[in-house]
Short mmCIF file of C-alpha atoms and ligand atoms in Angstrom, two decimals:
data_model
loop_
_atom_site.label_atom_id
_atom_site.label_comp_id
_atom_site.label_asym_id
_atom_site.label_seq_id
_atom_site.Cartn_x
_atom_site.Cartn_y
_atom_site.Cartn_z
CA SER A 1437 -251.26 -25.63 12.46
CA GLY A 1438 -250.99 -24.56 15.81
CA SER A 1439 -251.53 -21.41 17.92
CA SER A 1440 -247.79 -20.34 17.21
CA SER A 1441 -248.40 -20.58 13.11
CA GLU A 1442 -251.54 -18.62 13.85
CA GLN A 1443 -249.60 -15.62 15.43
CA GLN A 1444 -247.36 -15.88 12.41
CA GLY A 1445 -249.97 -15.85 9.87
CA LYS A 1446 -251.74 -18.28 7.86
CA GLU A 1447 -250.54 -20.17 4.62
CA PRO A 1448 -250.44 -18.26 1.70
CA PRO A 1449 -253.34 -19.76 -0.26
CA GLY A 1450 -253.29 -21.59 -4.09
CA PRO A 1451 -255.07 -24.39 -6.63
CA ARG A 1452 -255.36 -27.49 -4.47
CA PRO A 1453 -252.13 -29.48 -5.53
CA LEU A 1454 -252.64 -33.51 -6.47
CA PRO A 1455 -250.42 -35.79 -4.92
CA LEU A 1456 -246.72 -35.92 -6.52
CA LEU A 1457 -247.95 -33.88 -9.97
CA GLY A 1458 -249.13 -31.01 -7.58
CA ASN A 1459 -250.53 -28.19 -9.77
CA LEU A 1460 -248.87 -29.30 -13.02
CA PHE A 1461 -252.14 -29.95 -14.81
CA GLN A 1462 -252.94 -25.88 -13.68
CA LEU A 1463 -249.19 -24.62 -15.32
CA ASP A 1464 -248.12 -24.36 -18.75
CA LEU A 1465 -244.71 -24.83 -18.19
CA LYS A 1466 -243.87 -23.22 -21.96
CA ARG A 1467 -245.32 -20.13 -20.07
CA LEU A 1468 -245.03 -20.54 -16.79
CA GLY A 1469 -245.05 -16.72 -16.21
CA ASP A 1470 -248.21 -15.96 -17.80
CA THR A 1471 -249.65 -18.68 -16.11
CA LEU A 1472 -248.90 -17.63 -12.72
CA PHE A 1473 -250.08 -14.24 -13.63
CA GLU A 1474 -253.33 -15.33 -14.84
CA ILE A 1475 -253.75 -17.67 -11.23
CA SER A 1476 -252.38 -14.55 -9.23
CA LYS A 1477 -255.85 -12.73 -10.26
CA LYS A 1478 -257.12 -15.34 -8.22
CA TYR A 1479 -255.19 -15.69 -5.84
CA GLY A 1480 -253.35 -12.57 -4.87
CA SER A 1481 -249.85 -11.41 -4.63
CA VAL A 1482 -248.84 -13.88 -2.46
CA PHE A 1483 -249.47 -17.78 -2.91
CA THR A 1484 -248.70 -21.24 -3.40
CA VAL A 1485 -248.37 -23.21 -6.07
CA HIS A 1486 -246.95 -27.13 -5.97
CA ILE A 1487 -244.76 -27.78 -9.06
CA GLY A 1488 -244.75 -31.40 -8.88
CA PRO A 1489 -244.32 -32.54 -5.31
CA LYS A 1490 -242.39 -29.06 -4.77
CA LYS A 1491 -244.18 -26.57 -2.85
CA VAL A 1492 -243.30 -22.99 -4.19
CA VAL A 1493 -244.66 -19.05 -3.09
CA VAL A 1494 -244.98 -16.81 -5.62
CA LEU A 1495 -244.67 -12.79 -5.56
CA ALA A 1496 -246.97 -10.79 -7.45
CA GLY A 1497 -247.48 -7.46 -8.26
CA TYR A 1498 -245.29 -4.43 -7.95
CA LYS A 1499 -245.59 -3.70 -4.07
CA THR A 1500 -245.26 -6.98 -3.08
CA VAL A 1501 -242.59 -7.48 -4.88
CA LYS A 1502 -240.93 -4.42 -3.73
CA GLU A 1503 -241.78 -5.42 0.23
CA ALA A 1504 -239.90 -8.67 -0.04
CA LEU A 1505 -237.13 -7.89 -2.37
CA VAL A 1506 -236.10 -4.66 -0.79
CA ASN A 1507 -237.64 -4.43 2.69
CA HIS A 1508 -236.92 -8.31 3.50
CA ALA A 1509 -233.57 -8.04 1.39
CA GLU A 1510 -232.07 -10.96 3.85
CA GLU A 1511 -234.96 -13.03 4.24
CA PHE A 1512 -235.74 -13.33 0.66
CA GLY A 1513 -232.02 -12.58 -0.79
CA GLU A 1514 -230.97 -16.12 -0.84
CA ARG A 1515 -230.66 -18.44 -4.27
CA GLY A 1516 -233.00 -21.23 -4.69
CA ILE A 1517 -231.05 -23.82 -6.55
CA VAL A 1518 -232.44 -25.76 -9.09
CA HIS A 1519 -231.38 -29.68 -9.53
CA VAL A 1520 -229.65 -29.29 -12.52
CA PHE A 1521 -227.67 -26.13 -11.23
CA LYS A 1522 -226.88 -28.12 -8.39
CA GLU A 1523 -225.13 -30.93 -10.19
CA LEU A 1524 -222.99 -28.32 -12.21
CA GLN A 1525 -221.99 -25.76 -10.49
CA GLN A 1526 -221.45 -27.35 -6.64
CA GLY A 1527 -221.97 -23.91 -5.14
CA HIS A 1528 -219.56 -22.40 -6.96
CA GLY A 1529 -219.87 -18.69 -9.04
CA ILE A 1530 -222.34 -16.11 -8.23
CA SER A 1531 -225.69 -16.78 -10.22
CA PHE A 1532 -226.44 -20.31 -8.09
CA ALA A 1533 -224.35 -19.84 -5.45
CA ASN A 1534 -225.10 -18.67 -1.53
CA GLY A 1535 -222.97 -18.00 1.78
CA ASP A 1536 -219.43 -16.08 2.21
CA SER A 1537 -218.38 -17.63 -1.41
CA TRP A 1538 -221.34 -16.17 -3.26
CA LYS A 1539 -220.86 -12.93 -1.16
CA GLU A 1540 -217.27 -12.33 -2.42
CA MET A 1541 -217.54 -13.65 -5.73
CA ARG A 1542 -220.39 -10.99 -6.57
CA ARG A 1543 -218.22 -8.26 -4.85
CA PHE A 1544 -215.16 -9.01 -6.73
CA ALA A 1545 -217.18 -9.35 -10.09
CA LEU A 1546 -219.03 -6.04 -9.65
CA THR A 1547 -215.37 -3.84 -8.93
CA ASN A 1548 -213.81 -5.30 -11.91
CA LEU A 1549 -217.05 -4.44 -13.92
CA ARG A 1550 -217.29 -1.34 -12.81
CA ASP A 1551 -214.04 0.15 -12.64
CA PHE A 1552 -212.75 -1.40 -16.01
CA GLY A 1553 -210.26 1.43 -16.01
CA MET A 1554 -207.53 -1.30 -15.51
CA GLY A 1555 -207.17 -2.13 -18.67
CA LYS A 1556 -206.78 1.00 -21.10
CA LYS A 1557 -210.34 0.92 -22.29
CA GLY A 1558 -213.34 1.06 -20.56
CA SER A 1559 -216.23 -0.73 -21.29
CA GLU A 1560 -218.15 2.09 -22.95
CA GLU A 1561 -215.47 2.39 -25.36
CA LYS A 1562 -215.34 -1.78 -25.97
CA THR A 1563 -219.08 -1.57 -26.20
CA ILE A 1564 -218.49 1.25 -29.68
CA GLU A 1565 -215.77 -0.80 -30.76
CA GLU A 1566 -218.08 -4.20 -31.18
CA VAL A 1567 -220.80 -2.23 -32.17
CA ARG A 1568 -218.64 -0.81 -35.53
CA TYR A 1569 -217.88 -4.66 -36.49
CA LEU A 1570 -221.38 -5.56 -36.15
CA THR A 1571 -222.32 -2.82 -38.22
CA GLU A 1572 -220.50 -4.20 -40.85
CA VAL A 1573 -222.16 -8.12 -41.19
CA PHE A 1574 -225.19 -6.24 -41.22
CA GLU A 1575 -223.75 -3.92 -43.76
CA GLU A 1576 -222.95 -7.05 -45.88
CA HIS A 1577 -226.35 -8.05 -46.37
CA LYS A 1578 -226.73 -4.94 -48.25
CA GLY A 1579 -230.83 -4.23 -47.11
CA LYS A 1580 -231.54 -8.08 -48.03
CA ALA A 1581 -233.56 -9.96 -45.06
CA PHE A 1582 -231.28 -11.81 -42.57
CA ASP A 1583 -231.72 -13.20 -39.34
CA PRO A 1584 -229.59 -11.07 -37.37
CA THR A 1585 -229.52 -13.12 -34.20
CA GLN A 1586 -225.88 -14.97 -34.33
CA PRO A 1587 -224.26 -11.55 -34.90
CA ILE A 1588 -225.94 -9.87 -32.20
CA HIS A 1589 -224.90 -12.53 -29.80
CA TYR A 1590 -221.15 -12.77 -31.05
CA ALA A 1591 -220.93 -9.08 -30.16
CA ILE A 1592 -222.12 -8.92 -27.02
CA ALA A 1593 -220.66 -12.15 -26.57
CA ASN A 1594 -217.69 -10.24 -27.12
CA ILE A 1595 -217.99 -7.31 -25.13
CA ILE A 1596 -217.94 -10.09 -22.06
CA CYS A 1597 -214.92 -11.70 -23.60
CA SER A 1598 -212.88 -7.57 -23.56
CA ILE A 1599 -213.44 -7.45 -20.17
CA VAL A 1600 -212.72 -10.81 -18.54
CA TYR A 1601 -210.10 -12.16 -20.86
CA GLY A 1602 -208.91 -8.69 -22.14
CA SER A 1603 -209.46 -9.67 -26.04
CA ARG A 1604 -211.97 -9.69 -28.30
CA PHE A 1605 -212.68 -12.90 -30.88
CA ASP A 1606 -213.76 -12.95 -34.82
CA TYR A 1607 -217.09 -13.95 -35.39
CA LEU A 1608 -215.88 -16.32 -37.74
CA ASP A 1609 -213.55 -17.82 -35.32
CA PRO A 1610 -214.69 -21.17 -34.52
CA ARG A 1611 -213.78 -22.03 -31.62
CA PHE A 1612 -215.88 -18.62 -30.40
CA ARG A 1613 -218.67 -19.11 -32.41
CA HIS A 1614 -219.29 -22.85 -30.93
CA SER A 1615 -218.71 -21.15 -27.10
CA VAL A 1616 -221.55 -18.74 -27.98
CA ASP A 1617 -223.62 -21.10 -29.32
CA ARG A 1618 -223.30 -23.71 -26.70
CA VAL A 1619 -224.52 -21.24 -24.43
CA ASN A 1620 -227.47 -20.06 -26.25
CA ASP A 1621 -228.07 -23.89 -26.28
CA SER A 1622 -228.02 -24.50 -23.17
CA LEU A 1623 -230.45 -21.79 -22.32
CA ARG A 1624 -233.28 -22.73 -24.92
CA LEU A 1625 -232.92 -26.49 -23.19
CA GLY A 1626 -233.01 -25.40 -19.95
CA GLY A 1627 -236.42 -23.61 -20.41
CA CYS A 1628 -237.53 -26.09 -22.07
CA ALA A 1629 -240.06 -28.33 -20.39
CA SER A 1630 -237.87 -31.44 -19.96
CA ILE A 1631 -236.25 -29.98 -18.08
CA GLU A 1632 -237.99 -28.20 -15.65
CA LEU A 1633 -239.61 -31.83 -15.24
CA TYR A 1634 -236.11 -33.45 -14.50
CA ASN A 1635 -235.52 -30.75 -11.96
CA ILE A 1636 -238.72 -32.03 -10.06
CA PHE A 1637 -238.03 -35.72 -11.19
CA PRO A 1638 -234.06 -36.01 -11.05
CA TRP A 1639 -234.48 -40.04 -11.48
CA LEU A 1640 -236.00 -39.00 -14.94
CA GLY A 1641 -232.51 -37.71 -15.63
CA ARG A 1642 -231.01 -40.43 -17.66
CA LEU A 1643 -234.06 -40.78 -20.06
CA LEU A 1644 -233.41 -36.70 -21.39
CA GLU A 1645 -231.75 -35.88 -23.96
CA SER A 1646 -231.61 -32.08 -23.37
CA LYS A 1647 -230.14 -33.36 -19.83
CA ARG A 1648 -226.82 -35.17 -21.80
CA ARG A 1649 -226.68 -31.97 -24.18
CA ILE A 1650 -226.96 -29.31 -21.40
CA PHE A 1651 -223.81 -31.71 -19.31
CA LYS A 1652 -222.14 -32.01 -22.51
CA ASN A 1653 -222.26 -28.23 -23.09
CA ASP A 1654 -221.28 -27.35 -19.94
CA TYR A 1655 -218.59 -29.99 -19.64
CA ASP A 1656 -217.24 -28.34 -23.25
CA ASN A 1657 -217.14 -24.54 -22.04
CA LYS A 1658 -215.20 -25.46 -19.33
CA LYS A 1659 -212.42 -27.05 -20.83
CA GLU A 1660 -212.88 -23.62 -23.21
CA ILE A 1661 -212.55 -21.42 -20.25
CA CYS A 1662 -209.64 -23.38 -18.57
CA ASP A 1663 -207.87 -23.30 -21.80
CA LEU A 1664 -208.00 -19.75 -22.03
CA VAL A 1665 -207.18 -19.01 -18.52
CA SER A 1666 -203.81 -21.06 -19.03
CA GLY A 1667 -202.76 -18.90 -21.59
CA LEU A 1668 -203.42 -15.75 -19.71
CA LYS A 1669 -201.71 -17.22 -16.81
CA GLU A 1670 -198.44 -17.95 -18.96
CA THR A 1671 -198.36 -14.08 -20.23
CA LEU A 1672 -199.92 -12.47 -16.77
CA ASN A 1673 -198.47 -9.51 -15.74
CA PRO A 1674 -199.45 -7.93 -12.16
CA GLN A 1675 -198.80 -4.74 -12.99
CA MET A 1676 -200.97 -4.70 -16.23
CA CYS A 1677 -204.26 -6.72 -15.68
CA ARG A 1678 -205.75 -7.30 -19.06
CA GLY A 1679 -209.20 -8.43 -17.60
CA PHE A 1680 -211.15 -9.86 -14.90
CA VAL A 1681 -208.99 -13.18 -14.98
CA ASP A 1682 -205.96 -11.52 -14.44
CA SER A 1683 -206.81 -9.69 -11.77
CA PHE A 1684 -208.24 -12.60 -10.12
CA LEU A 1685 -205.28 -14.48 -11.01
CA VAL A 1686 -203.71 -11.68 -9.16
CA ARG A 1687 -205.48 -11.64 -6.12
CA LYS A 1688 -205.27 -15.54 -6.12
CA MET A 1689 -201.39 -15.16 -5.99
CA SER A 1690 -201.00 -12.63 -3.43
CA LEU A 1691 -203.32 -14.49 -0.81
CA GLU A 1692 -200.77 -17.65 -1.53
CA GLU A 1693 -198.12 -15.74 -0.91
CA SER A 1694 -199.40 -14.27 2.55
CA GLY A 1695 -199.84 -17.95 3.64
CA ASN A 1696 -203.95 -17.78 3.02
CA SER A 1697 -204.38 -21.04 0.93
CA ASN A 1698 -208.10 -21.49 1.84
CA SER A 1699 -209.94 -18.40 0.65
CA HIS A 1700 -212.81 -18.76 -2.02
CA TYR A 1701 -210.34 -17.45 -5.11
CA HIS A 1702 -209.33 -20.81 -6.47
CA ILE A 1703 -210.03 -22.07 -9.87
CA GLU A 1704 -213.03 -23.45 -9.97
CA ASN A 1705 -214.56 -19.91 -8.39
CA LEU A 1706 -212.85 -18.50 -11.56
CA ILE A 1707 -214.09 -20.68 -14.20
CA GLN A 1708 -217.76 -21.24 -12.70
CA THR A 1709 -217.87 -17.10 -12.36
CA VAL A 1710 -216.38 -16.76 -15.81
CA GLY A 1711 -219.01 -18.87 -16.93
CA ASN A 1712 -222.05 -17.37 -15.21
CA LEU A 1713 -220.70 -13.62 -16.68
CA PHE A 1714 -220.91 -15.33 -20.18
CA ALA A 1715 -224.27 -17.03 -19.49
CA ALA A 1716 -226.24 -14.04 -17.92
CA GLY A 1717 -224.24 -11.50 -19.82
CA THR A 1718 -224.69 -12.46 -23.67
CA ASP A 1719 -228.35 -13.71 -23.99
CA THR A 1720 -229.87 -11.46 -21.92
CA THR A 1721 -228.42 -8.19 -23.85
CA ALA A 1722 -228.40 -9.97 -27.18
CA THR A 1723 -232.15 -10.69 -26.93
CA THR A 1724 -232.96 -7.67 -25.64
CA ILE A 1725 -231.43 -6.03 -28.84
CA ARG A 1726 -233.55 -8.66 -31.24
CA TRP A 1727 -236.55 -7.89 -29.44
CA GLY A 1728 -235.87 -4.20 -29.78
CA LEU A 1729 -235.12 -4.36 -33.63
CA MET A 1730 -238.72 -6.49 -33.78
CA PHE A 1731 -240.44 -3.64 -32.13
CA ILE A 1732 -239.47 -0.83 -34.34
CA ALA A 1733 -239.55 -2.80 -37.54
CA LYS A 1734 -243.67 -3.41 -36.59
CA TYR A 1735 -243.91 0.15 -35.42
CA PRO A 1736 -242.44 2.34 -37.99
CA ASP A 1737 -243.94 5.22 -36.44
CA ILE A 1738 -242.17 4.98 -33.75
CA GLN A 1739 -239.15 4.03 -35.63
CA ASP A 1740 -239.28 7.38 -37.28
CA ARG A 1741 -239.29 9.31 -34.35
CA VAL A 1742 -236.29 7.56 -32.47
CA GLN A 1743 -234.47 7.82 -36.29
CA GLU A 1744 -235.69 11.78 -36.07
CA GLU A 1745 -234.87 12.29 -32.56
CA ILE A 1746 -231.27 10.77 -33.28
CA SER A 1747 -230.47 12.51 -36.60
CA LYS A 1748 -231.15 16.08 -34.57
CA VAL A 1749 -229.30 15.73 -31.56
CA ILE A 1750 -226.52 13.45 -33.12
CA GLY A 1751 -226.14 13.49 -36.52
CA SER A 1752 -223.59 11.43 -38.01
CA ARG A 1753 -221.25 10.85 -34.99
CA GLN A 1754 -220.68 7.96 -32.72
CA PRO A 1755 -223.23 8.20 -30.04
CA MET A 1756 -222.06 7.91 -26.60
CA VAL A 1757 -223.68 7.31 -23.12
CA GLU A 1758 -223.48 11.01 -22.09
CA ASP A 1759 -226.14 11.41 -25.22
CA ARG A 1760 -229.05 10.09 -23.32
CA LYS A 1761 -230.14 13.06 -21.25
CA ASN A 1762 -230.70 14.63 -24.93
CA LEU A 1763 -232.44 11.38 -26.34
CA PRO A 1764 -235.94 11.24 -24.17
CA TYR A 1765 -237.70 9.66 -26.66
CA THR A 1766 -234.84 6.93 -27.82
CA ASP A 1767 -234.53 6.56 -24.01
CA ALA A 1768 -237.95 6.01 -23.68
CA VAL A 1769 -238.31 3.40 -26.49
CA ILE A 1770 -235.25 1.25 -24.86
CA HIS A 1771 -237.11 1.20 -21.72
CA GLU A 1772 -240.34 0.24 -23.27
CA THR A 1773 -238.86 -2.62 -25.12
CA GLN A 1774 -237.42 -4.39 -22.02
CA ARG A 1775 -240.63 -3.72 -20.50
CA VAL A 1776 -242.45 -5.38 -22.88
CA ALA A 1777 -239.64 -7.93 -23.67
CA ASN A 1778 -239.78 -9.25 -20.27
CA ILE A 1779 -236.98 -11.80 -20.95
CA LEU A 1780 -236.98 -13.04 -17.39
CA PRO A 1781 -240.31 -13.34 -16.65
CA VAL A 1782 -240.18 -15.44 -13.30
CA SER A 1783 -236.51 -13.96 -12.74
CA LEU A 1784 -234.34 -16.53 -11.41
CA PRO A 1785 -235.92 -18.55 -8.05
CA HIS A 1786 -234.95 -17.32 -4.66
CA VAL A 1787 -235.18 -19.10 -1.51
CA THR A 1788 -236.19 -17.93 1.95
CA SER A 1789 -233.26 -17.62 4.50
CA ARG A 1790 -235.76 -17.85 7.94
CA ASP A 1791 -239.15 -17.77 8.49
CA ILE A 1792 -240.98 -14.55 7.77
CA THR A 1793 -244.42 -13.40 7.34
CA ILE A 1794 -245.09 -10.82 4.79
CA GLN A 1795 -249.15 -9.18 4.06
CA GLY A 1796 -249.98 -11.84 6.84
CA TYR A 1797 -248.59 -14.75 4.81
CA PHE A 1798 -246.51 -16.61 6.94
CA ILE A 1799 -243.70 -18.58 4.66
CA LYS A 1800 -241.20 -21.20 6.01
CA LYS A 1801 -237.95 -21.01 5.91
CA GLY A 1802 -235.97 -22.85 2.59
CA THR A 1803 -239.35 -22.41 0.66
CA VAL A 1804 -238.43 -21.11 -2.91
CA VAL A 1805 -239.72 -18.18 -3.85
CA ILE A 1806 -240.59 -16.88 -7.04
CA PRO A 1807 -240.47 -12.96 -7.61
CA LEU A 1808 -242.93 -12.53 -10.80
CA LEU A 1809 -241.44 -10.24 -12.55
CA THR A 1810 -244.13 -10.33 -15.61
CA SER A 1811 -246.77 -9.31 -13.04
CA VAL A 1812 -244.81 -6.17 -11.94
CA LEU A 1813 -244.08 -5.20 -15.65
CA ARG A 1814 -247.62 -5.34 -16.66
CA ASP A 1815 -248.83 -4.15 -13.17
CA ASP A 1816 -252.25 -2.47 -14.32
CA CYS A 1817 -251.76 -0.70 -11.12
CA GLU A 1818 -248.44 0.79 -12.31
CA TRP A 1819 -248.80 1.03 -16.47
CA GLU A 1820 -251.79 2.75 -18.73
CA THR A 1821 -251.50 0.37 -21.15
CA PRO A 1822 -249.57 -2.77 -19.61
CA GLN A 1823 -250.17 -5.26 -22.80
CA THR A 1824 -249.78 -3.04 -25.41
CA PHE A 1825 -246.10 -1.56 -26.80
CA ASN A 1826 -245.76 2.62 -25.89
CA PRO A 1827 -243.15 4.67 -25.16
CA ALA A 1828 -245.69 7.19 -23.63
CA HIS A 1829 -244.89 4.80 -20.15
CA PHE A 1830 -241.67 6.35 -20.14
CA LEU A 1831 -242.78 10.45 -20.88
CA ASP A 1832 -244.38 13.16 -19.27
CA GLU A 1833 -246.73 15.61 -21.33
CA LYS A 1834 -243.32 17.86 -22.24
CA GLY A 1835 -242.18 14.62 -23.87
CA ARG A 1836 -239.13 14.40 -20.87
CA PHE A 1837 -238.35 11.29 -20.09
CA VAL A 1838 -239.77 9.75 -16.67
CA LYS A 1839 -238.43 6.96 -14.57
CA LYS A 1840 -240.51 4.38 -13.39
CA ASP A 1841 -240.23 2.45 -9.83
CA ALA A 1842 -242.32 -0.75 -11.27
CA PHE A 1843 -239.26 -1.05 -14.18
CA ILE A 1844 -237.34 -3.80 -12.64
CA PRO A 1845 -236.51 -6.30 -15.84
CA PHE A 1846 -233.64 -6.49 -13.42
CA SER A 1847 -235.22 -7.56 -10.37
CA LEU A 1848 -234.53 -5.68 -7.09
CA GLY A 1849 -232.44 -6.18 -3.76
CA ARG A 1850 -229.91 -8.33 -2.68
CA ARG A 1851 -229.72 -10.41 -5.87
CA VAL A 1852 -230.04 -7.77 -8.04
CA CYS A 1853 -228.74 -8.09 -11.58
CA LEU A 1854 -225.16 -7.94 -11.24
CA GLY A 1855 -224.45 -6.60 -14.87
CA GLU A 1856 -227.34 -4.09 -14.64
CA SER A 1857 -225.27 -1.23 -15.70
CA LEU A 1858 -223.02 -3.01 -18.43
CA ALA A 1859 -226.33 -3.71 -19.56
CA ARG A 1860 -228.19 -0.36 -19.49
CA MET A 1861 -224.63 0.75 -21.38
CA GLU A 1862 -224.57 -1.81 -24.31
CA LEU A 1863 -228.53 -1.47 -25.24
CA PHE A 1864 -228.45 2.53 -24.94
CA ILE A 1865 -225.15 2.23 -27.81
CA PHE A 1866 -225.85 -0.95 -29.45
CA PHE A 1867 -229.57 0.31 -30.67
CA THR A 1868 -228.69 4.36 -31.00
CA SER A 1869 -225.83 2.97 -33.19
CA LEU A 1870 -227.72 0.45 -35.25
CA LEU A 1871 -230.77 2.95 -35.80
CA GLN A 1872 -228.45 5.43 -36.70
CA ARG A 1873 -227.14 3.65 -39.49
CA PHE A 1874 -229.97 1.68 -40.72
CA ARG A 1875 -233.77 1.35 -41.67
CA PHE A 1876 -235.19 -1.96 -40.18
CA SER A 1877 -238.53 -3.43 -41.69
CA PRO A 1878 -239.61 -7.07 -42.33
CA PRO A 1879 -238.68 -8.90 -45.17
CA PRO A 1880 -240.49 -7.96 -48.70
CA GLY A 1881 -243.85 -9.62 -48.95
CA VAL A 1882 -244.17 -9.75 -44.64
CA THR A 1883 -246.40 -7.15 -42.92
CA GLU A 1884 -245.50 -5.13 -40.31
CA ASP A 1885 -249.18 -6.58 -39.07
CA ASP A 1886 -247.32 -10.33 -39.88
CA LEU A 1887 -244.57 -10.10 -37.33
CA ASP A 1888 -245.30 -12.53 -34.66
CA LEU A 1889 -244.27 -10.70 -31.17
CA THR A 1890 -245.18 -14.36 -29.27
CA PRO A 1891 -242.27 -15.38 -27.51
CA VAL A 1892 -240.53 -18.81 -27.25
CA ALA A 1893 -240.12 -20.68 -23.91
CA GLY A 1894 -236.82 -21.09 -22.58
CA LEU A 1895 -234.99 -19.68 -19.81
CA THR A 1896 -235.20 -15.90 -21.45
CA HIS A 1897 -237.96 -15.31 -23.82
CA ASN A 1898 -236.95 -14.81 -27.20
CA PRO A 1899 -238.75 -13.79 -30.03
CA LEU A 1900 -239.67 -16.74 -32.82
CA PRO A 1901 -237.14 -17.32 -35.64
CA HIS A 1902 -237.41 -14.17 -37.83
CA GLN A 1903 -235.69 -12.28 -40.54
CA LEU A 1904 -235.69 -8.50 -41.03
CA CYS A 1905 -233.86 -6.01 -43.55
CA ALA A 1906 -231.40 -3.55 -42.19
CA VAL A 1907 -231.71 -0.72 -45.61
CA SER A 1908 -228.58 1.65 -45.01
CA ARG A 1909 -229.80 5.17 -44.09
CA SER A 1910 -227.37 6.87 -45.86
CA GLU A 1911 -227.76 5.60 -49.73
C1 LIG B 806 -229.34 -11.90 -12.38
C2 LIG B 806 -231.57 -9.63 -15.50
C3 LIG B 806 -227.56 -8.55 -18.29
C4 LIG B 806 -224.92 -10.75 -14.74
C5 LIG B 806 -230.05 -11.64 -12.96
C6 LIG B 806 -231.56 -11.22 -12.79
C7 LIG B 806 -232.05 -10.80 -13.62
C8 LIG B 806 -231.37 -10.32 -14.49
C9 LIG B 806 -233.80 -10.54 -13.71
C10 LIG B 806 -231.97 -12.13 -11.48
C11 LIG B 806 -232.09 -11.38 -10.34
C12 LIG B 806 -232.98 -11.99 -9.02
O1 LIG B 806 -232.45 -12.96 -8.79
O2 LIG B 806 -233.68 -11.72 -8.63
C13 LIG B 806 -230.75 -9.31 -16.58
C14 LIG B 806 -231.25 -8.34 -17.87
C15 LIG B 806 -230.03 -8.08 -18.31
C16 LIG B 806 -228.96 -8.74 -17.84
C17 LIG B 806 -232.73 -8.32 -18.03
C18 LIG B 806 -230.07 -7.18 -19.91
C19 LIG B 806 -230.67 -6.76 -20.53
C20 LIG B 806 -226.64 -9.08 -17.24
C21 LIG B 806 -225.24 -8.93 -18.00
C22 LIG B 806 -224.70 -9.69 -17.02
C23 LIG B 806 -225.24 -10.38 -15.71
C24 LIG B 806 -224.89 -7.73 -18.77
C25 LIG B 806 -223.07 -10.28 -16.75
C26 LIG B 806 -222.23 -8.81 -16.85
C27 LIG B 806 -225.84 -11.14 -13.79
C28 LIG B 806 -225.84 -12.01 -12.63
C29 LIG B 806 -226.85 -12.58 -12.23
C30 LIG B 806 -227.76 -12.11 -12.83
C31 LIG B 806 -223.95 -12.55 -12.39
C32 LIG B 806 -226.59 -13.44 -11.05
C33 LIG B 806 -226.69 -12.22 -9.68
C34 LIG B 806 -226.91 -13.21 -7.99
O3 LIG B 806 -227.04 -14.06 -8.13
O4 LIG B 806 -226.06 -12.35 -7.54
N1 LIG B 806 -230.18 -10.63 -14.25
N2 LIG B 806 -229.77 -9.37 -16.93
N3 LIG B 806 -226.60 -9.68 -16.30
N4 LIG B 806 -227.31 -11.00 -13.79
FE1 LIG B 806 -228.51 -10.27 -15.11
#
């Protein structure tokens, strides 16, 4: 602490760390978001914790997270790459990459997701097609209790398949099922305490069964993606790209033909990027839909109002994205679902790209930063009843939908979720289509009060294993 660091500001405060173990005894790794939120109430909106020997700066509350990720987008816009991903991804792909390669892959993926008019069908149409298949599966249960998790995950994964490969898969196709199940398994394991510890103490690696499984899943996934890519390569028609993979292969070929053999468009980047789109684009959206069904099963009055609105405005025809503006209550319930579900409580880690002072606190280049989304989605300066499910957060006194700045489940800034608009479209189409067709309720013998909304830790916050009844409304 010389005079220069005094000029730049002081170190963010925080609980006193033990050697090697840091603050591990103060942190509940299974509910990291919640414990960090509690610590922020004592130490303020910029504070330091030591996860093991690793120093991490946490940003809490809407004002601080926005100031960092938006007003200092460059300084806070780099990905902090935890050990397990460094080994698996080798700097390729999007989610756990930085620099020029990241920039190029992110831009290319965004363009392809956005104007997916390159195939015959846009992604809205693909989503509508997929929700029809899901409806059939729900109908097969004839109102009896079932666990909707797997079919919802298969449906959402299929939308990514349509965009990436240009075709969907049958829910019963074992190769498809295994791919989706493997990604879910890894995400579950990725957030469990033993992997957190592995990230901190890599030398523990050999001892850990979960690490072995994550690596095996990753190996199998890459092999599967490779097989599918080879198949597409054989039937490639550059005039008619079927999906993201085709368009990547065409770009790769044209760069090679023009003598640029050293570009970012190489096979490792293709495989990692496809893997990232699946991992980031399936579990997140599917889990949010599962939370949505839990909430409306728990709060039947809210379900009544959504269904009245859908009946009045849409009737029995297929809901479309352009109906959203006429469904303010339903829209508010979807937003409130994302706020309360809070599926990525600590977002993904960032790292500072240079020295930076924020709110008088000095943070050195290369420091891992956690934008604590929990603290924004539950910020009591921003929400009337931060701890309860309350669609009125997104409605004015006339019942019109109102946007809220602190609604940032997709984060903000340079690393903001790349799939945000796709995800919002999927959530709207799935939620409205399912509520149009079905009445959701807890299984017989379980009351609404019994439905337990405690989240299970993983890389994403999941509902506890549960069953629901989906009773067809037309009967
Ligand atoms: C990153 C949320 C759906 C692709 C992220 C991040 C969050 C997030 C919080 C981290 C942002 C940061 O670093 O600050 C969500 C939620 C979703 C969702 C809540 C659904 C409800 C999707 C979908 C896709 C996707 C459907 C793919 C099509 C990605 C990718 C990244 C990302 C590739 C990494 C971006 C980068 O590092 O540059 N998402 N996401 N996400 N998301 Fe999503």
